XYZ file of C-alpha atoms in Angstrom:
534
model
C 57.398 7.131 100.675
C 54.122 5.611 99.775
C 50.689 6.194 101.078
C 49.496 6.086 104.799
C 48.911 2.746 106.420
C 45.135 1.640 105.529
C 43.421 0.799 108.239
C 42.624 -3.629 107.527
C 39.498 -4.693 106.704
C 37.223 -6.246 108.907
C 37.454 -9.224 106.538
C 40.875 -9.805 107.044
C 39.704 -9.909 110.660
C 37.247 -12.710 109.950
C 39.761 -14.899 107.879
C 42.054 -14.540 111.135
C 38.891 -15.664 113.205
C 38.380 -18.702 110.287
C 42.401 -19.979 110.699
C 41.448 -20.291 114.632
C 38.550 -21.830 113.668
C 40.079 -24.428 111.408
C 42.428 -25.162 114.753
C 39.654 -25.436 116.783
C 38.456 -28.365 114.654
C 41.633 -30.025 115.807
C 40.366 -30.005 119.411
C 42.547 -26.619 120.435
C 42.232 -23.702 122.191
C 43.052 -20.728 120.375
C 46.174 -19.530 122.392
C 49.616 -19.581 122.278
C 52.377 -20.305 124.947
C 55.756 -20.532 124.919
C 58.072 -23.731 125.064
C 56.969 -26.082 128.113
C 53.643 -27.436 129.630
C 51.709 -30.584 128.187
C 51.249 -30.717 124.547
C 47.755 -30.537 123.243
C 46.133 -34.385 123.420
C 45.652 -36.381 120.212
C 42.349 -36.839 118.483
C 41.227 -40.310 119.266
C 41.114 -41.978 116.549
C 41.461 -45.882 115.689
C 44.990 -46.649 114.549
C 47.985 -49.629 114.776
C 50.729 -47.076 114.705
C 52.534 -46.205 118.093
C 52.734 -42.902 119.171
C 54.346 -40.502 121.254
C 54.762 -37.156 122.082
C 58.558 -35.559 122.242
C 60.717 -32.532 122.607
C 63.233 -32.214 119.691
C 66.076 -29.900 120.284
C 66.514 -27.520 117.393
C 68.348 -24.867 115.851
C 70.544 -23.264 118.658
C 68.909 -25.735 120.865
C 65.389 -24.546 120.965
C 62.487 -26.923 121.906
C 60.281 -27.731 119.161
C 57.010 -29.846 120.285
C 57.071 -32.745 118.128
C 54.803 -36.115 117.598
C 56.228 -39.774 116.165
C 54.590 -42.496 114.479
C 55.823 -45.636 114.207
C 54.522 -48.638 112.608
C 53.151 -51.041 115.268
C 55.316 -54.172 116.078
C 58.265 -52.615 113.962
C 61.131 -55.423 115.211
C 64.256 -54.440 116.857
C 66.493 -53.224 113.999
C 64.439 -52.641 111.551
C 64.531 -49.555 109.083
C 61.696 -47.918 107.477
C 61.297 -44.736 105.294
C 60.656 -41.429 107.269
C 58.700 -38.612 106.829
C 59.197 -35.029 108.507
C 56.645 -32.748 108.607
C 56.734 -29.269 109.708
C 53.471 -27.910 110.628
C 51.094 -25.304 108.828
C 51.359 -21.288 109.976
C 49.510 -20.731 113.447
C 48.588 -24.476 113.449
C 49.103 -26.798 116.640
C 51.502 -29.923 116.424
C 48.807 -32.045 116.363
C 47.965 -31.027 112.821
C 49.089 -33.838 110.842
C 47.591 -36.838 112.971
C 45.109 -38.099 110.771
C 47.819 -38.419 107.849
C 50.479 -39.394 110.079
C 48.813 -42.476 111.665
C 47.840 -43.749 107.430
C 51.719 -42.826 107.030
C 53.091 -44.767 110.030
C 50.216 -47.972 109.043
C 51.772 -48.415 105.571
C 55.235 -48.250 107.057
C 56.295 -44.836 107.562
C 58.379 -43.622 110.773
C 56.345 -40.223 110.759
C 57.660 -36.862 112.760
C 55.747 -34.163 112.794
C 56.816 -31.012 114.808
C 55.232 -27.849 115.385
C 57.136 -24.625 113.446
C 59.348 -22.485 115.587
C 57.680 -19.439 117.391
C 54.032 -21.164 116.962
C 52.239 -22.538 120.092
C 54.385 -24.634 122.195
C 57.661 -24.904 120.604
C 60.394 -22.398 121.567
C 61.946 -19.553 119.556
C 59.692 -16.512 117.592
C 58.449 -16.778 114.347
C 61.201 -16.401 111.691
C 58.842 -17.272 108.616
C 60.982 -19.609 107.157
C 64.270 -18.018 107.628
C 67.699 -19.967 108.376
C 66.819 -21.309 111.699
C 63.169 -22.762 110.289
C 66.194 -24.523 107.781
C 68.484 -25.574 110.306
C 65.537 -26.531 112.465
C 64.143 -28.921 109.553
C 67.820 -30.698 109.654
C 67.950 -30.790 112.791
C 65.002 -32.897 113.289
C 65.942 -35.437 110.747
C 69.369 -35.585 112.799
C 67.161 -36.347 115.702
C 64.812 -38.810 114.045
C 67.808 -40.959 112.944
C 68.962 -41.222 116.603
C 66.130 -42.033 118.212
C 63.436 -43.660 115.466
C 63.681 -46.599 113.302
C 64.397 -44.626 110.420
C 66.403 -45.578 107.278
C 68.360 -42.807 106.837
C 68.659 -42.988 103.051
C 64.955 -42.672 102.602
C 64.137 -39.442 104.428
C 60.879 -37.607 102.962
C 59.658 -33.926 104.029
C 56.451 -32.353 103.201
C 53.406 -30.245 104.828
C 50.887 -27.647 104.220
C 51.307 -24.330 103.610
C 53.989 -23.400 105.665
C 55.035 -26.858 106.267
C 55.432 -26.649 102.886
C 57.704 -23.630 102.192
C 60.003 -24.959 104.649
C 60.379 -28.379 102.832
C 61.143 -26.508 99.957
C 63.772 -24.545 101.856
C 65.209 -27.753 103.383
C 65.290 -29.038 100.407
C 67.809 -27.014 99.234
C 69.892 -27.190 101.896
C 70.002 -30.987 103.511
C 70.869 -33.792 100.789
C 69.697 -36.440 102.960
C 66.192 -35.117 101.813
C 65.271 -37.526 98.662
C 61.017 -36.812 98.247
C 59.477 -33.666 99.270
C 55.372 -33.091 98.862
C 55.035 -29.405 99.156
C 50.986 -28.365 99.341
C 50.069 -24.950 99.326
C 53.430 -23.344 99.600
C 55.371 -20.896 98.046
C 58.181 -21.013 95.621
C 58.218 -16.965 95.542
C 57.281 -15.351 98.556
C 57.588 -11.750 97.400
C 55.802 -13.187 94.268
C 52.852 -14.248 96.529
C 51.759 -11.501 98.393
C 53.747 -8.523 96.160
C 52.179 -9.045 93.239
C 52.715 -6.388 90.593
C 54.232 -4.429 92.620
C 50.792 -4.172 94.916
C 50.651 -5.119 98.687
C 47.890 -8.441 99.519
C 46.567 -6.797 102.473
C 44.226 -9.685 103.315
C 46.912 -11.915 102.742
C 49.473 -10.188 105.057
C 47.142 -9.768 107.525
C 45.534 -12.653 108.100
C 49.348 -13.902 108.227
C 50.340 -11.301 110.569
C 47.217 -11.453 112.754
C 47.019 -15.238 113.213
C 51.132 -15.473 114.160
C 50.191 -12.667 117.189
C 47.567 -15.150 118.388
C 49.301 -18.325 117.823
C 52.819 -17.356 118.209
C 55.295 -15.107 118.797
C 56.304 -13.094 115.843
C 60.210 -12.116 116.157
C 60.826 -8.432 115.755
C 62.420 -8.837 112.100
C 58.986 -10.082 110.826
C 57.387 -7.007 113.232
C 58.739 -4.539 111.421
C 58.791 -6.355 108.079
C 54.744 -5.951 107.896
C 54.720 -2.925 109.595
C 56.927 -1.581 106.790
C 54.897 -3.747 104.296
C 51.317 -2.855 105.293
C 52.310 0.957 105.696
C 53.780 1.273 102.137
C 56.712 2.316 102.979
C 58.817 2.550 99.638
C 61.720 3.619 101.354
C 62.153 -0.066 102.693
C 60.979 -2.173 99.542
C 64.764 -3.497 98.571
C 65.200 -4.555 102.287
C 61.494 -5.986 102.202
C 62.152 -7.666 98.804
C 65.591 -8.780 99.449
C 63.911 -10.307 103.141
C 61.409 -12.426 100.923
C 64.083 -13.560 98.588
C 65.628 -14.947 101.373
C 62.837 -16.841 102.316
C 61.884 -18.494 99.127
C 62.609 -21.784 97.930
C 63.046 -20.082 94.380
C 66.358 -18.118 95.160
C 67.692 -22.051 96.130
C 66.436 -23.456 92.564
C 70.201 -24.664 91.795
C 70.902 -26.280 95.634
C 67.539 -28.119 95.079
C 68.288 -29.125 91.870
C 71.993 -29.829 92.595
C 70.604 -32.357 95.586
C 67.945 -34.065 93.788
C 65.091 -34.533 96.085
C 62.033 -35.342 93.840
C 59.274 -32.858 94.617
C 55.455 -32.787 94.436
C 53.946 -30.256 94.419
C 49.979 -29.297 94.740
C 48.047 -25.929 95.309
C 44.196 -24.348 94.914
C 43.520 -22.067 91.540
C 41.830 -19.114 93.721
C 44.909 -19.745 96.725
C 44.595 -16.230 97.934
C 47.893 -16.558 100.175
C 49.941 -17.949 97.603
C 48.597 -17.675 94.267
C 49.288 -20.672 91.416
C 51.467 -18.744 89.089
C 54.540 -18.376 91.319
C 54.252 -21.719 91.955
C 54.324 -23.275 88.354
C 56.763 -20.850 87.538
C 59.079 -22.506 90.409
C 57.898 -25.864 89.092
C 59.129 -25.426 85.681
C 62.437 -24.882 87.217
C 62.625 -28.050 88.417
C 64.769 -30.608 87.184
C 64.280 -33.597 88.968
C 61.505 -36.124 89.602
C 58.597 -33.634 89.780
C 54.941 -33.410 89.889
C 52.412 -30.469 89.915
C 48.702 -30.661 90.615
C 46.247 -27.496 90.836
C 42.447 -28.003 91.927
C 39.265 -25.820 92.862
C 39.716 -23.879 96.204
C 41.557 -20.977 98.526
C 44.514 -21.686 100.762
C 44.890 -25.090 101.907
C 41.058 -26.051 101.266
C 42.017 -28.561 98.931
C 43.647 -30.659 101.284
C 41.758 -30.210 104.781
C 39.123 -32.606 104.523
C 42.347 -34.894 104.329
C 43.898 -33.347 107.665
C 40.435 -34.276 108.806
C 40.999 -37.753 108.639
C 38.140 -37.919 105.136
C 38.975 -38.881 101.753
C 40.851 -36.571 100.226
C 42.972 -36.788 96.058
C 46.039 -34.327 97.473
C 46.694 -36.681 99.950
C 46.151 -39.470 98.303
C 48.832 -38.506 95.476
C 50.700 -37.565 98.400
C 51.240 -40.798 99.556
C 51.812 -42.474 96.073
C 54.815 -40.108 95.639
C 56.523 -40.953 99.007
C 55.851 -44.588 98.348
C 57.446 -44.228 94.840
C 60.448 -41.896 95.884
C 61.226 -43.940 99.190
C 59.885 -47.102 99.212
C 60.832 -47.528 95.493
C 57.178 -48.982 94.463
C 56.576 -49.050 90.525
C 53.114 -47.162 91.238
C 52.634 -45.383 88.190
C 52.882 -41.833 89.549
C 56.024 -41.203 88.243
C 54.988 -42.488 84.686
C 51.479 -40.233 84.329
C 51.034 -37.025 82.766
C 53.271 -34.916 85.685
C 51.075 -31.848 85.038
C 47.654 -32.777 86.780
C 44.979 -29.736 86.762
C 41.192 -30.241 87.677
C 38.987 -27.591 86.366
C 36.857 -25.513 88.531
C 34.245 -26.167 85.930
C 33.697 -29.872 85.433
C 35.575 -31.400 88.423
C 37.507 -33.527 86.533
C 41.061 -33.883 85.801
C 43.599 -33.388 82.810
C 46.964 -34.315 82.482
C 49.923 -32.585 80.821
C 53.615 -32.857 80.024
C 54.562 -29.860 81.261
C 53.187 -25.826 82.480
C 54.035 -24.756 78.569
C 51.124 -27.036 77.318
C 48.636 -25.716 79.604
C 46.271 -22.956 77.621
C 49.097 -23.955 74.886
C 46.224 -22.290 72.280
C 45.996 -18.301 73.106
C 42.855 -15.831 71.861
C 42.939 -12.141 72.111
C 40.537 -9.775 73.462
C 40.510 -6.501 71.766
C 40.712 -3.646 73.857
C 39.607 -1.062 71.592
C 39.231 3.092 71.935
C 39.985 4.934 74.433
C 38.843 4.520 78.645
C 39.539 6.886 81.762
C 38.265 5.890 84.984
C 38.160 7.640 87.838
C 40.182 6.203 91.069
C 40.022 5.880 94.654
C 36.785 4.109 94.030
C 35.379 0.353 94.193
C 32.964 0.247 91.338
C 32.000 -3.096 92.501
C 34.083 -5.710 90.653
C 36.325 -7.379 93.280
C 38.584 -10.600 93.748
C 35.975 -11.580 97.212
C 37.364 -12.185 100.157
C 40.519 -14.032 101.365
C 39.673 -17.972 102.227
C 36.020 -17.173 102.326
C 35.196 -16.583 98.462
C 37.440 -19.370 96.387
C 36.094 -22.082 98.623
C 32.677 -21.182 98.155
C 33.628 -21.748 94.618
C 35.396 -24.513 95.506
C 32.513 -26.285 97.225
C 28.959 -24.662 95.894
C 30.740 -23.251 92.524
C 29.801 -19.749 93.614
C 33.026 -17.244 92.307
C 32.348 -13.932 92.780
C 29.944 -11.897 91.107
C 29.438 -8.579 89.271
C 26.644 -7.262 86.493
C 28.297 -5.313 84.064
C 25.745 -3.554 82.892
C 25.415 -1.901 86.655
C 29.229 -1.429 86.620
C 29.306 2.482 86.642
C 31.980 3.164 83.847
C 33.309 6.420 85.644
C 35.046 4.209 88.288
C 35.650 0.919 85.749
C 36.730 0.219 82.097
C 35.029 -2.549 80.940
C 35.470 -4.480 77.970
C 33.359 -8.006 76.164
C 34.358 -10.491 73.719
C 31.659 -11.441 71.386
C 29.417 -14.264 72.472
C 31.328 -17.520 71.923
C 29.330 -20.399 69.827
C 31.376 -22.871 71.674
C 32.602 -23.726 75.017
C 35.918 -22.070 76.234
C 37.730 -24.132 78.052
C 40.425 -21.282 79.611
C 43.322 -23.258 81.018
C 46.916 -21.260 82.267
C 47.443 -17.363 82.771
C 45.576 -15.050 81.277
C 47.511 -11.873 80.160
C 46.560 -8.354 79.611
C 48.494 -5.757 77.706
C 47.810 -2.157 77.619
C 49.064 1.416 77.211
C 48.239 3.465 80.239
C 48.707 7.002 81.172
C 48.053 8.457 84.419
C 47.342 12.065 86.140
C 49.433 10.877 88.775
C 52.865 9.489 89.158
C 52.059 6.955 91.365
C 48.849 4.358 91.198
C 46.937 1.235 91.314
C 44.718 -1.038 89.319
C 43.070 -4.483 89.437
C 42.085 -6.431 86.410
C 39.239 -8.881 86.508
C 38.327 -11.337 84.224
C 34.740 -12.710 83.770
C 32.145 -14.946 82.565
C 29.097 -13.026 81.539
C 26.192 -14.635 81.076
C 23.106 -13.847 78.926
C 21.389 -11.231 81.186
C 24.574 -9.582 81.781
C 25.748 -11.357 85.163
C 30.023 -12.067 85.571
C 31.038 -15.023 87.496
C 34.828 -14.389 88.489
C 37.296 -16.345 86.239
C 40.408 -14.709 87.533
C 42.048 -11.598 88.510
C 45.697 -9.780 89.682
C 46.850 -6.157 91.134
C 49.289 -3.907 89.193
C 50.814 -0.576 91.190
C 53.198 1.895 89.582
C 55.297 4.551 91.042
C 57.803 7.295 89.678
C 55.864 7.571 86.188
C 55.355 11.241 84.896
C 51.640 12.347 84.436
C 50.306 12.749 81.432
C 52.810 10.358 79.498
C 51.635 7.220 78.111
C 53.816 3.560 79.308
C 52.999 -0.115 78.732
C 51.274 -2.376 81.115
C 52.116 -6.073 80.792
C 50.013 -8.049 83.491
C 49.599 -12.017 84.347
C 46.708 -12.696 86.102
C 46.444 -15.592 88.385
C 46.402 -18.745 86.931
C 43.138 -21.063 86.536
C 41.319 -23.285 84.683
C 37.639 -22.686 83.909
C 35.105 -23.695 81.546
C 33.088 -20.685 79.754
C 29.501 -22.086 78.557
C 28.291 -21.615 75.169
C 26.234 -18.229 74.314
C 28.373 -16.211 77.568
C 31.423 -13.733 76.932
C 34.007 -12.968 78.252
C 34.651 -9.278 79.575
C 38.071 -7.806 81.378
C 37.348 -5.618 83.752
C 39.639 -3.025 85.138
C 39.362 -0.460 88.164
C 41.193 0.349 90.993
C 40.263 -0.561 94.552
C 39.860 -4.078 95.573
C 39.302 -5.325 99.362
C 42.055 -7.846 98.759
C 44.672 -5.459 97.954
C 46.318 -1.879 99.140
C 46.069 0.742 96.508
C 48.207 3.357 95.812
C 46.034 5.769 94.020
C 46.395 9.840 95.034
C 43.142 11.595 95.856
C 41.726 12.507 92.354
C 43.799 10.455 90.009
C 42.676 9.349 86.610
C 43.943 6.723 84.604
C 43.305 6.160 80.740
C 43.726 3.202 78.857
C 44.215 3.708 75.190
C 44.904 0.961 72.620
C 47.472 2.886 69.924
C 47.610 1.390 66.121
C 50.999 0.733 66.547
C 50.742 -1.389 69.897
C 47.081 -2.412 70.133
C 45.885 -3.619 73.809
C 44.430 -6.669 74.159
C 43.604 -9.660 76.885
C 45.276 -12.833 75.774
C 43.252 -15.417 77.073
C 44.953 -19.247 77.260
C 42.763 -21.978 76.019
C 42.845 -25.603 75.998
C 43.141 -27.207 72.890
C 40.072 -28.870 71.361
């Protein structure tokens, strides 16, 4: 068994409170009901599109709200390409009207339908499980008997959850030929089970936000109860649940039907992090595209839900025109690797994940360490949505001074100061030897940007947990941290940072535990950190 539930942070509470605020933008009231009653009324907004609200019969014949654009004046038997799009986690149907009327104006049947379990659509929440699949098919099924729409150029994508689930379809319908997947998942156990260590913020803002927008089914219940109570006893059935539920266990279906996928997520995505996804990428064999930019989960594209200029969105469209209206726009000949730094806004383009941060420098980690556990020595990854879009917007990470860090509770460790700019680009990775008073435990790596008076500005981070080691006997630690792409100035270090309770994550550290970290001649630790190439 692991430890005791933790009771959540009152953080997690606020990023619940910010999802329902992000609805409320939409013109919502934050509450759910179950299938029936009016849906919610459209923004107004200016548009030559028809639309109109429906009920779509899915999986097992459950009602899923549903809106459809159409392009205004379309003649009587005439085709055009359609999109589906499956709505966001706790988000109303009405998400995707800003898109979906630019969609339906440049000749798109759109359909957008709100997730089973969420809001006003039927069923409980099955978080992407086989009826969210068979619920995806079903609504093309529907939108070819009662839309204008070609059914050889059917497109899927969404946001977040919208996302997974066109991922997921992907796999399984072959009449799906584009997909635009933004801040999903290819891994879900990889996304919030991250070395081994539960997201707590992650699963429950998740868990929290499907109470008040939907209604969770009892599988998913006890899933998080298990998940969020660290209870060991269920990981395989936990694990094996995700695995179920993640486009990545598909890889050869997806492949094997050939849809051509975008794909597009935040560096600091605090839901979803970026390396599961680029590890799912490189799977790919098709048509494919992958674009990371500044921000937390599903920042990067909400000023485009918003109706505002917005580059996701934008490259969003240029794929579906490429992949089903067969335009020569160039998106399929660019660099397919697009990444814009968190530093200097702008963006790079590469031929693949391998060449990103293809030139690697090690951090020493020299002597010997012990910290003491069960304490936050101040270093932390911020808070979920909050802290990566403040960096996103204002370019304010989190922050620590490591000269104030108090070395009983964190191991800290500087490169010298660089004469040149360090451009990091990729995933940083830190090896170590560790031994531990206790057989079970937790710790979070940090890495930062130090400037001259000794302040860090966050560059990355990622949990590790172990269980069943014996005390006192050294092991290896191998450790990715998240994925990112930042620009270290001239005259600033670089400095990992390791302790072992972080806001973000559940730790498994028994009262009085001490872990040392020890760099042996004949397998030296060190920080590898991935840079891009002058």
């Amino acid at each position: 068994m692991g430890q005791p539930r933790k009771a959540l942070r009152t953080t997690t509470v606020g990023a619940v409170s910010a999802t329902l605020v992000a609805g409320a933008a939409f013109g919502i009231a934050p509450a759910a009901q179950a299938a029936g009653g009016n849906p919610p009324a459209a923004p107004q907004a200016a548009s030559s599109s028809d639309v109109r609200f429906v009920d779509i019969p899915g999986d097992g014949g459950t009602i899923l709200k549903a809106n459809v654009f159409t392009p205004k004046g379309a003649k009587a038997g005439e085709k055009f390409p359609a999109i589906v799009l499956p709505t966001s986690w706790a988000m109303p149907q009405i998400e995707y009207v800003a898109q979906a009327q630019k969609l339906a104006n440049s000749g798109y049947v759109v359909v957008s339908y709100n997730s089973r379990g969420f809001w006003q659509s039927g069923g409980e929440i099955e978080t992407g499980g086989p009826e969210d699949i068979a619920d995806a098919s079903k609504v093309i099924d529907w939108t070819l008997e009662n839309t204008a729409a070609d059914p050889d150029k059917i497109g899927m994508g969404g946001v977040s959850y919208g996302a997974g689930i066109s991922l997921l379809a992907a796999g399984h319908d072959k009449r799906i030929k584009a997909v635009a997947a933004l801040s999903g998942w290819g891994d879900l156990i990889d996304s919030i089970y991250s070395g081994r260590t539960q997201h707590q913020q992650a699963a429950g803002l998740l868990g929290g936000a499907g109470v008040l927008t939907g209604r969770p089914s009892p599988e998913l219940q006890q899933t998080l109860k298990d998940f969020l109570a660290s209870n060991l006893d269920k990981e395989d059935e936990m694990i094996a649940w995700g695995a179920k539920r993640s486009p990545a266990t598909y890889i050869d279906q997806i492949n094997k039907n050939g849809a051509a996928v975008m794909m597009g997520n935040a560096w600091g995505d605090t839901i979803f992090p970026p390396n599961q996804y680029a590890k799912f990428y490189e799977q790919l064999t098709g048509p494919k595209r992958l674009e990371f930019r500044p921000g937390d989960h599903a920042t990067s594209e909400l000023t485009g839900l918003l109706g505002l200029p917005n580059d996701t969105w934008t490259s969003t469209q240029r794929w579906f025109d490429r992949y089903l209206k067969g335009e020569k726009n160039g998106v399929d000949t660019e660099q397919p690797v697009q990444l814009k730094s968190r530093s200097t806004g702008g963006y790079e383009g590469y031929p693949d994940w391998k060449s990103v941060g293809a030139t690697k420098k090690k951090i020493d980690l020299a002597g010997s360490t012990t910290i003491r556990a069960n304490v936050d020595s101040g270093a932390n990854g911020g808070t979920v949505l909050l802290s990566n879009a403040l960096d996103q917007f204002l370019k304010i990470p989190p922050v620590a001074s490591m000269p104030l860090l108090p070395r009983r509770y964190a191991g800290v460790w500087q490169s010298e100061k660089y004469a040149t700019d360090q451009r990091v680009r990729g995933t940083a990775k830190l090896h170590t030897t560790l031994t531990s008073t206790k057989e079970s435990g937790t710790l979070v790596a940090y890495l930062y940007d130090v400037g001259p008076l000794g302040l860090g500005k966050l560059v990355s981070n990622a949990p590790y947990t172990f269980h069943g080691k014996t005390p006192g006997r050294p092991f290896g630690v191998d450790l990715e941290l998240f994925s990112t792409a930042y620009d270290v100035p001239a005259g600033h270090r670089l400095a990992l940072v390791v302790d072992t309770v972080d806001p973000l994550y559940i730790e498994h550290n028994p009262t009085g535990a001490q872990l040392t970290f020890s760099s042996p001649a004949s397998d030296p630790s060190y920080v590898s950190v991935p840079l891009r190439e002058k």
